[in-house]
Every structure is written in C-alpha cells, then in structure tokens.
Amino acid sequence: MEAAAGGGCGSGQPLLLSEGEQQCYSELFARCAGAAGGGPGSGPPEAARAVPGAVSAAAGPVADLFRASQLPAETLHQITELCGAKRVGYFGPTQFYIALKLIAAAQSGLPVRIESIKCELPLPRFMMSKTDAEIRFGNPAELHGTKVQIPYLITEKNTFKRMDDEDKQETQSPTMSPLASPPSSPPHYQRVPLSHGYSKLRSSTEQMHPAPYEARQPLVQPEGPSSGAPGAKPPRHQASLIRSFSVEREPHDNNSNYPDEPWRITEEQREYYVNQFRSLQPDPSSFISGSVAKNFFTKSKLSIPELSYIWELSDADCDGALTLPEFCAAFHLIVARKNGYPLPEGLPPTLQPEYLQAAFPKPKRECSLFDSYSESMPANQQPRELNRMEKLSIKDMADFPVPAQDVTSDDKQALKSTADEALPKDMSEDPATSKDSNSLKARPRSRSYSSTSIEEAMKRGEDPPTPPPRPQKTHSRASSLDLNKVFQPSVPATKSGLLPPPPALPPRPCPSQSEQASEAEIHPQLNRAPSQAADSSPTKKDIPYSQPPSKPIRRKFRPENPATENQEPSSTVGGPASAATGKPHTAVQKQSSKQKKAIQTAIRKNKEANAVLARLNSELQQQLKEVHQERIALENQLEQLRPVTVL
Amino acid sequence: MAVCVAVIAKENYPLYIRSIPTENELKFHYMVHTSLDVVDEKISAMGKALVDQRELYLGLLYPTEDYKLCSYGYVTNSKVKFVMVVDSSNTALRDNEIRSMFRKLHNSYTDVMCNPFYNPGDRIQSRAFDSMVTSMMVQVC
C-alpha cells in the first residue's frame, strides 16, 4: 500500500511510503491529531488522501514530536518548511508524512531535501521525556485500543510495564544493561519497535529467548542508519525486542514504579560497582572519603564541573563521603554520562540510596572468599558476560583505557581468550592484593572483568604524592647550638659561628628581648665553651676559676655581639620579609623551638652556676667571719701588749 | 526577599554573586562592594581575642535612603562573607527572617564545601546552591 502525497510536497512527486512507515506515520499523525482533540487519523491513508485538509495535526504535539527527534532546531525549521506546512499553514497528513520522512533522512545523515525522501529510509527516531509523552499522548491504551508503541526512548518503560504486566518472563539472556547497550550512540537505544503492534512483540517473545545473545551481535557493530532499510525490519524488530528484554531483566518486584530505564542499575553493574567500591574501601558497610573518591572518579575523564554535579546528586547526605549505595549511584551516573546521557536534574528514584539498599541486598561475599571468587572467574559464565559488557561499555569509556582489546569482536572465544590472558596477570596480582586488602590501597581487586585496563589506570594514578621534604634549615642551626658548644675549640672565629643562630630570633615579636635572651644565652655558652673545652664535665671548681678569665672574653664579645646581632637582625628581617612568608615562618618556628630548648638548657646551667656561686659565697662569708674573728683576737692581743708602753 | 546575594571569599573576591535580573545589576554589585568595607570594619571591631564569641550574623550594614535597599552581612569562621541586599519596600523583613536566610545560605555553602570536586576559592557552581538562592530571591515574573 502506498500513499501518494498530494500537493503538500513542493515538487509534486508522489511520496512513497512502505507499509511499516505507513503504519508508523499514520499512528504518529493520529497521536498528534488525537492529542489536539481531532479525530483519529489511523485509518487507511486513502481516507486521509480523500480528505486532505480535513484532519490536521496540532502544532503543539507536532512540535514536541519533532523536538523529540533530537535534530537541531534549524533542521527542524527546514523540515517544516520543506514539507509545506508553513506554506499551507497547518500540518496535514501529507505534510506530516513528508516531515517524518525528512526527519528520518536527517537522522540518517542525509541532507534535508525533498530528494532525500525518495530513497528507502529507516523510521524516524524520537526521544522524548516521559513527562512530555504522558502529557501529550496519555495512556496509550486508550488511544487506539491497541497497545501501540509510542516512539520515544521511554517507550521501553512501556514495554517494560506491559511486559511485566502481561507476561513476566525471565529472560536468561545475558542481557546488557541499557547503558552498556548503547555503546556507540543513543540512537541505537531508541530503536524501539515503532508501531509494529505490541501483539507482535509479545508473540515473538519466546522466539527471541534463545537467540538474543547472538542476535545482539549485529547491534554491537556500529550500525549505520543505512542498515535500517525497511526490508530489514525483522532483525531490527528483533533487536528492539532484545533491547526491551535487556531492559526488563530487572528484578520484577520493583519495576513498575520507576519507569526511568537509564537510571536503573542492573545486577552486573551493581556487582561491578561493588567490586570497585571494595577496591577503594575493603569494608562495604563503611564509606569512601571524598578525596579517595575524587581521585577515582577523576580517572573517568569527565570534566570537573560534571563530576562535581554528579557528586552533588549522589551524595545525598552531603557528608563528603560515599557509602556503598551512594557510590553505586555516582558510578552509575558517570557511566551514563560517558554513554551520552544527559545528567538528570535530580537524583532519579532508582538511584536513591534507600532504593538501592532495599533493592539490592549487600553482597554476602566475605573478603576471604573474594580472592577465591576471582580465581573461579573463568569458570563462571556471568563474569564473562560482564566482561563483555565491560568491554563494550569500555568502548565508549575510553577513559579506562582498554589495552588493545578489540571490542567489536563479538566472538565469545576471542573475549574468553582475552579474559584468560588477563587472568594470569590478575592472578599474579592476586596474592599481592590479598595481602594489601586491609590497607586502603586503590589497586582494584583483580577480577577478570574489572578489566585490566582499569587496574592499570588505577595503579598509574595511585601513587600517593610523597610529602615534600621538610626544610632542614634549622637543623644546622640547632646542631650548631649544641655541637658547637660541645666541640668548640676556643677560637673566637668559630665562636662567632655561634652568632648566626640567634639572629633567627629577631623575626619573633619581641626582637629586643630575644636579643637579650640570646645574648644572655650566648654568654654562658661562650663561658661554657672554653670550660668544656678544657674538661667535658665542668666541675664546680673550674667554673669559678673559669669565670674570671671568661669575663674579659665576655667583655670582648659584648660589643661585638650587639653589633653583629644588630646587623644580623636587619638582614634576616629583610630576608624573611622579602622571601615567601611560608618558609621563614616554618623555619623561624623550628628555630624558635630549637632556640627554646637551647635557652632552657642555658637557664638550667645558669641556675647550676648560681647555686654553685651561692655556695661559694657562703663559704667565703664564713671564711671572712673567721678571719674577722682572728683579726679581733689579734688586735686584742696587741691591745694587751700596748698599754705597757702607753703609760 | 533578597534582591542580591553574594558570597565573598576571605580575600574579598566574589565566589558567587547573583541578583535579580534588572537592568541595573551593577548597582547591586556596587552595594555589595561597599558593604564589604563595613563588614571588615565590624569584624575588626569585634576584637581579636573574642573570635569564638563573635557572632556570625552582622546585621544591617548599609541602609540607603533612596533605594530602600538594605544590605545585611554574615561572616563564617573561615572569613567567608555572605552579603545580602534586600528590598525593604515590600515587606518589612524581620531580623529573624534574615538570620534564617543566612543560616540556609551557610548550610548550603557547607554542602558545597563537602563536595571534593570543589576547590575552595573556586566560583560556586553547584546547582543545589543555585536553587536554594533562587528560592530566597524575589520572584520576578
């Protein structure tokens, strides 16, 4: 059945529509017209042809539909112009059909021209938000009495809903998540069975079961739109069916509430996320700190504002750390973004932490089993499929670089062999990881499907930056304070080497005091130095004897000290002032702490010296008293002897 | 309702500034800028020893006679300042309301800080923060 377009087309050539297109377009038209309250236009095109201007689609739904085709605005303008709607002022069926054809052409990459629509084209693809769809198109059931597909992305939701409502079939197919499935481009995902009648979908469900895996292979290859020839409908149909199956391989209990497919985490994804979590944090019930998560997610090569936004969405309690469900949500959002999905405005309900915790119980594997599990990987079908999913999703996520893994090879053997290659490498790392499992090393658990690429990426990125070496500036000074004191030969030149340490003090708030303190400190040091040079342990007797000789030394240095110290502070003050503030502060702090110690030792020694001197003083006083008494006695004797002469 | 909200960093450059879209937005920016002086004065006048007891809310900073606009200030302990210009002609906003608005700002700001991808000193680009500020601003239809 072919309809011939009327005068809507500028060139006046007949518009050839295939049967599928016919049905699709008529339904779309009906939808647009129906939404506007017009009569149904799903009748045969003859009717439409007969009454070319009677039924027209309202501009609103049509505009929405066109926008849902995700073509740029000017293309849509061109299309509307070309199809003649602008000219006639409304969207009659012919205009609408031409417009749909043009949309299909534009989506196929052909220029928007009337000639483009002459060739065989795939059905146009539309993606709409579900709110739009629901508002505009309402409950599909009520429109035509048949559960017809609405051509938009979230149709899969409807597919999903209806499939579950009608026959809850568990597909054993190694389905890929909706996110992994559109590895090359979102349009793939939108290949929903447009208008082919849901009954067909249902009836052929069983047939699809055994062959979904192989049938999926053609999808994986980068299908050009040219493959969507109308004649190729059945495989496309299959493909879309498979896609719908992949979508519905979710747990059945919590599906009908949350229709947003791209934000649902499948089991394999969940496992993968959990494993990645464990690689960062061995305890699944604890959380990952912000910095660790930041390093990890930065490897995904998304821009920082996007990562910041993803974090904002996923960290629900805003505590700067990610628990396991939050981490899964964040990872899922990153994966979605890498696959081309725009980030949602708010956290989708399927990614809420409560939902994630409730939906997926925490994996009961213990750490001890973990390594054995990874070893038993090759025997397991599932991880290989996950491997495959990983490889395919990694095709897009070029960030976790796939080391020479040929993603497009859909040969299971090839994948298995690469997985096996990866495994021995992983095995060697396994003992190391098991040893390090307790430490927060960011090396991921070696699993065959957590592809080695990610491991390498992680390892590459994971050297914690060594802290910058502390400036050892004060060490020399401190050592000069102590060592010079001990080893100092009584050389004035080297003694002047003691002087540089004190000038560090002036930067402190009370330079005068510190100078005095340093002077006082130097002096006993200077005094000590000669004494200690003589004997290592200054005896008490030596001290008083050494003190007088040191006094001239002190006096000699006294003029020098203030002079030198006056010079040094100015230079040092100038120095720190000009230099960056950070280093001198730390240096001064260290110096001051060293200085404090030195001052304290000096104080102690002073005290000892004081005690000694006090004792000495008392002894001398005693001697003085005795001498006094002797003198008195002697004078008395003299007195006794003298009176003889006085008289 | 606020007419302009600004978050100023410790070094007195703006981390976030948003005003209602009128034709003369610069006027608000200017007000915020002049308010900064008042803020600094208030901070320093509080005394150095009483940092802990210093109140975060600074109160009315800068009343203008003609525009009927007032600006209020709030300083966090890390010397990040929030300045809000409100239009006092419509509703007489009570002090408590202003305080609650600042508290909300502060909470949102700490949430932004918690994001590890946010480097302190960057402009604030968080959507949650934006939406919170939008809720506080005068609704211009």
mmCIF file with all atom_site columns, C-alpha atoms in Angstrom, chain A residues 143-228:
data_model
loop_
_atom_site.group_PDB
_atom_site.id
_atom_site.type_symbol
_atom_site.label_atom_id
_atom_site.label_alt_id
_atom_site.label_comp_id
_atom_site.label_asym_id
_atom_site.label_entity_id
_atom_site.label_seq_id
_atom_site.pdbx_PDB_ins_code
_atom_site.Cartn_x
_atom_site.Cartn_y
_atom_site.Cartn_z
_atom_site.occupancy
_atom_site.B_iso_or_equiv
_atom_site.pdbx_formal_charge
_atom_site.auth_seq_id
_atom_site.auth_comp_id
_atom_site.auth_asym_id
_atom_site.auth_atom_id
_atom_site.pdbx_PDB_model_num
ATOM 1  C CA . LEU A 1 143 ? -5.909 5.891   22.117 1.00 0.00 ? 143 LEU A CA 1
ATOM 2  C CA . HIS A 1 144 ? -6.454 3.123   19.746 1.00 0.00 ? 144 HIS A CA 1
ATOM 3  C CA . GLY A 1 145 ? -7.449 0.269   21.768 1.00 0.00 ? 145 GLY A CA 1
ATOM 4  C CA . THR A 1 146 ? -4.228 -1.424  20.936 1.00 0.00 ? 146 THR A CA 1
ATOM 5  C CA . LYS A 1 147 ? -1.158 -1.078  22.927 1.00 0.00 ? 147 LYS A CA 1
ATOM 6  C CA . VAL A 1 148 ? 0.804  0.672   20.356 1.00 0.00 ? 148 VAL A CA 1
ATOM 7  C CA . GLN A 1 149 ? 4.286  1.846   20.883 1.00 0.00 ? 149 GLN A CA 1
ATOM 8  C CA . ILE A 1 150 ? 4.903  5.430   21.308 1.00 0.00 ? 150 ILE A CA 1
ATOM 9  C CA . PRO A 1 151 ? 8.068  6.221   19.590 1.00 0.00 ? 151 PRO A CA 1
ATOM 10 C CA . TYR A 1 152 ? 10.216 7.560   22.238 1.00 0.00 ? 152 TYR A CA 1
ATOM 11 C CA . LEU A 1 153 ? 13.019 6.373   24.371 1.00 0.00 ? 153 LEU A CA 1
ATOM 12 C CA . ILE A 1 154 ? 10.993 5.804   27.412 1.00 0.00 ? 154 ILE A CA 1
ATOM 13 C CA . THR A 1 155 ? 8.811  3.568   25.367 1.00 0.00 ? 155 THR A CA 1
ATOM 14 C CA . GLU A 1 156 ? 10.981 0.956   26.801 1.00 0.00 ? 156 GLU A CA 1
ATOM 15 C CA . LYS A 1 157 ? 9.343  1.811   30.008 1.00 0.00 ? 157 LYS A CA 1
ATOM 16 C CA . ASN A 1 158 ? 6.034  0.974   28.499 1.00 0.00 ? 158 ASN A CA 1
ATOM 17 C CA . THR A 1 159 ? 7.479  -2.098  27.016 1.00 0.00 ? 159 THR A CA 1
ATOM 18 C CA . PHE A 1 160 ? 8.727  -2.867  30.368 1.00 0.00 ? 160 PHE A CA 1
ATOM 19 C CA . LYS A 1 161 ? 5.498  -2.144  32.088 1.00 0.00 ? 161 LYS A CA 1
ATOM 20 C CA . ARG A 1 162 ? 3.408  -4.090  29.748 1.00 0.00 ? 162 ARG A CA 1
ATOM 21 C CA . MET A 1 163 ? 5.714  -6.972  29.535 1.00 0.00 ? 163 MET A CA 1
ATOM 22 C CA . ASP A 1 164 ? 5.657  -7.292  33.189 1.00 0.00 ? 164 ASP A CA 1
ATOM 23 C CA . ASP A 1 165 ? 2.007  -6.859  33.422 1.00 0.00 ? 165 ASP A CA 1
ATOM 24 C CA . GLU A 1 166 ? 1.264  -9.389  30.850 1.00 0.00 ? 166 GLU A CA 1
ATOM 25 C CA . ASP A 1 167 ? 3.888  -11.994 30.989 1.00 0.00 ? 167 ASP A CA 1
ATOM 26 C CA . LYS A 1 168 ? 6.637  -11.794 33.421 1.00 0.00 ? 168 LYS A CA 1
ATOM 27 C CA . GLN A 1 169 ? 9.149  -13.660 31.530 1.00 0.00 ? 169 GLN A CA 1
ATOM 28 C CA . GLU A 1 170 ? 12.522 -14.080 32.900 1.00 0.00 ? 170 GLU A CA 1
ATOM 29 C CA . THR A 1 171 ? 14.999 -13.845 30.165 1.00 0.00 ? 171 THR A CA 1
ATOM 30 C CA . GLN A 1 172 ? 18.047 -15.814 30.674 1.00 0.00 ? 172 GLN A CA 1
ATOM 31 C CA . SER A 1 173 ? 19.833 -13.925 28.083 1.00 0.00 ? 173 SER A CA 1
ATOM 32 C CA . PRO A 1 174 ? 22.994 -12.305 29.150 1.00 0.00 ? 174 PRO A CA 1
ATOM 33 C CA . THR A 1 175 ? 21.430 -9.006  28.711 1.00 0.00 ? 175 THR A CA 1
ATOM 34 C CA . MET A 1 176 ? 23.333 -5.921  28.726 1.00 0.00 ? 176 MET A CA 1
ATOM 35 C CA . SER A 1 177 ? 22.221 -3.056  30.727 1.00 0.00 ? 177 SER A CA 1
ATOM 36 C CA . PRO A 1 178 ? 20.576 -0.270  28.890 1.00 0.00 ? 178 PRO A CA 1
ATOM 37 C CA . LEU A 1 179 ? 23.676 1.676   29.444 1.00 0.00 ? 179 LEU A CA 1
ATOM 38 C CA . ALA A 1 180 ? 26.008 -0.818  28.060 1.00 0.00 ? 180 ALA A CA 1
ATOM 39 C CA . SER A 1 181 ? 23.819 -1.484  25.150 1.00 0.00 ? 181 SER A CA 1
ATOM 40 C CA . PRO A 1 182 ? 24.082 1.903   23.548 1.00 0.00 ? 182 PRO A CA 1
ATOM 41 C CA . PRO A 1 183 ? 27.781 1.953   23.450 1.00 0.00 ? 183 PRO A CA 1
ATOM 42 C CA . SER A 1 184 ? 28.119 3.840   20.262 1.00 0.00 ? 184 SER A CA 1
ATOM 43 C CA . SER A 1 185 ? 25.241 6.196   20.276 1.00 0.00 ? 185 SER A CA 1
ATOM 44 C CA . PRO A 1 186 ? 21.963 6.849   21.937 1.00 0.00 ? 186 PRO A CA 1
ATOM 45 C CA . PRO A 1 187 ? 20.014 6.410   18.725 1.00 0.00 ? 187 PRO A CA 1
ATOM 46 C CA . HIS A 1 188 ? 20.641 2.752   18.976 1.00 0.00 ? 188 HIS A CA 1
ATOM 47 C CA . TYR A 1 189 ? 18.805 2.727   22.136 1.00 0.00 ? 189 TYR A CA 1
ATOM 48 C CA . GLN A 1 190 ? 15.889 4.390   20.591 1.00 0.00 ? 190 GLN A CA 1
ATOM 49 C CA . ARG A 1 191 ? 15.205 1.733   18.108 1.00 0.00 ? 191 ARG A CA 1
ATOM 50 C CA . VAL A 1 192 ? 12.012 0.803   19.640 1.00 0.00 ? 192 VAL A CA 1
ATOM 51 C CA . PRO A 1 193 ? 9.560  -1.250  17.752 1.00 0.00 ? 193 PRO A CA 1
ATOM 52 C CA . LEU A 1 194 ? 7.592  1.573   16.391 1.00 0.00 ? 194 LEU A CA 1
ATOM 53 C CA . SER A 1 195 ? 4.042  0.815   15.872 1.00 0.00 ? 195 SER A CA 1
ATOM 54 C CA . HIS A 1 196 ? 4.554  -2.741  14.949 1.00 0.00 ? 196 HIS A CA 1
ATOM 55 C CA . GLY A 1 197 ? 1.921  -3.658  17.297 1.00 0.00 ? 197 GLY A CA 1
ATOM 56 C CA . TYR A 1 198 ? 2.649  -4.839  20.644 1.00 0.00 ? 198 TYR A CA 1
ATOM 57 C CA . SER A 1 199 ? 0.989  -8.094  19.957 1.00 0.00 ? 199 SER A CA 1
ATOM 58 C CA . LYS A 1 200 ? 3.800  -8.961  17.647 1.00 0.00 ? 200 LYS A CA 1
ATOM 59 C CA . LEU A 1 201 ? 6.215  -8.162  20.344 1.00 0.00 ? 201 LEU A CA 1
ATOM 60 C CA . ARG A 1 202 ? 4.542  -10.427 22.735 1.00 0.00 ? 202 ARG A CA 1
ATOM 61 C CA . SER A 1 203 ? 4.079  -13.277 20.407 1.00 0.00 ? 203 SER A CA 1
ATOM 62 C CA . SER A 1 204 ? 7.600  -13.380 19.284 1.00 0.00 ? 204 SER A CA 1
ATOM 63 C CA . THR A 1 205 ? 8.907  -13.153 22.755 1.00 0.00 ? 205 THR A CA 1
ATOM 64 C CA . GLU A 1 206 ? 9.536  -16.802 23.097 1.00 0.00 ? 206 GLU A CA 1
ATOM 65 C CA . GLN A 1 207 ? 11.355 -16.999 19.844 1.00 0.00 ? 207 GLN A CA 1
ATOM 66 C CA . MET A 1 208 ? 13.632 -14.326 20.970 1.00 0.00 ? 208 MET A CA 1
ATOM 67 C CA . HIS A 1 209 ? 14.677 -16.080 24.045 1.00 0.00 ? 209 HIS A CA 1
ATOM 68 C CA . PRO A 1 210 ? 17.252 -18.454 22.802 1.00 0.00 ? 210 PRO A CA 1
ATOM 69 C CA . ALA A 1 211 ? 18.755 -16.221 20.291 1.00 0.00 ? 211 ALA A CA 1
ATOM 70 C CA . PRO A 1 212 ? 19.089 -12.886 21.938 1.00 0.00 ? 212 PRO A CA 1
ATOM 71 C CA . TYR A 1 213 ? 22.725 -13.163 22.563 1.00 0.00 ? 213 TYR A CA 1
ATOM 72 C CA . GLU A 1 214 ? 23.664 -13.859 19.051 1.00 0.00 ? 214 GLU A CA 1
ATOM 73 C CA . ALA A 1 215 ? 21.082 -11.558 17.714 1.00 0.00 ? 215 ALA A CA 1
ATOM 74 C CA . ARG A 1 216 ? 22.545 -8.851  19.735 1.00 0.00 ? 216 ARG A CA 1
ATOM 75 C CA . GLN A 1 217 ? 25.761 -9.157  17.913 1.00 0.00 ? 217 GLN A CA 1
ATOM 76 C CA . PRO A 1 218 ? 24.589 -7.216  14.922 1.00 0.00 ? 218 PRO A CA 1
ATOM 77 C CA . LEU A 1 219 ? 23.651 -4.440  17.209 1.00 0.00 ? 219 LEU A CA 1
ATOM 78 C CA . VAL A 1 220 ? 27.035 -4.195  18.644 1.00 0.00 ? 220 VAL A CA 1
ATOM 79 C CA . GLN A 1 221 ? 28.580 -3.430  15.373 1.00 0.00 ? 221 GLN A CA 1
ATOM 80 C CA . PRO A 1 222 ? 28.274 0.162   14.611 1.00 0.00 ? 222 PRO A CA 1
ATOM 81 C CA . GLU A 1 223 ? 25.154 0.076   12.695 1.00 0.00 ? 223 GLU A CA 1
ATOM 82 C CA . GLY A 1 224 ? 24.741 2.795   10.285 1.00 0.00 ? 224 GLY A CA 1
ATOM 83 C CA . PRO A 1 225 ? 21.318 4.033   9.689  1.00 0.00 ? 225 PRO A CA 1
ATOM 84 C CA . SER A 1 226 ? 21.526 2.531   6.309  1.00 0.00 ? 226 SER A CA 1
ATOM 85 C CA . SER A 1 227 ? 21.046 -0.796  7.875  1.00 0.00 ? 227 SER A CA 1
ATOM 86 C CA . GLY A 1 228 ? 17.633 0.316   8.800  1.00 0.00 ? 228 GLY A CA 1
#
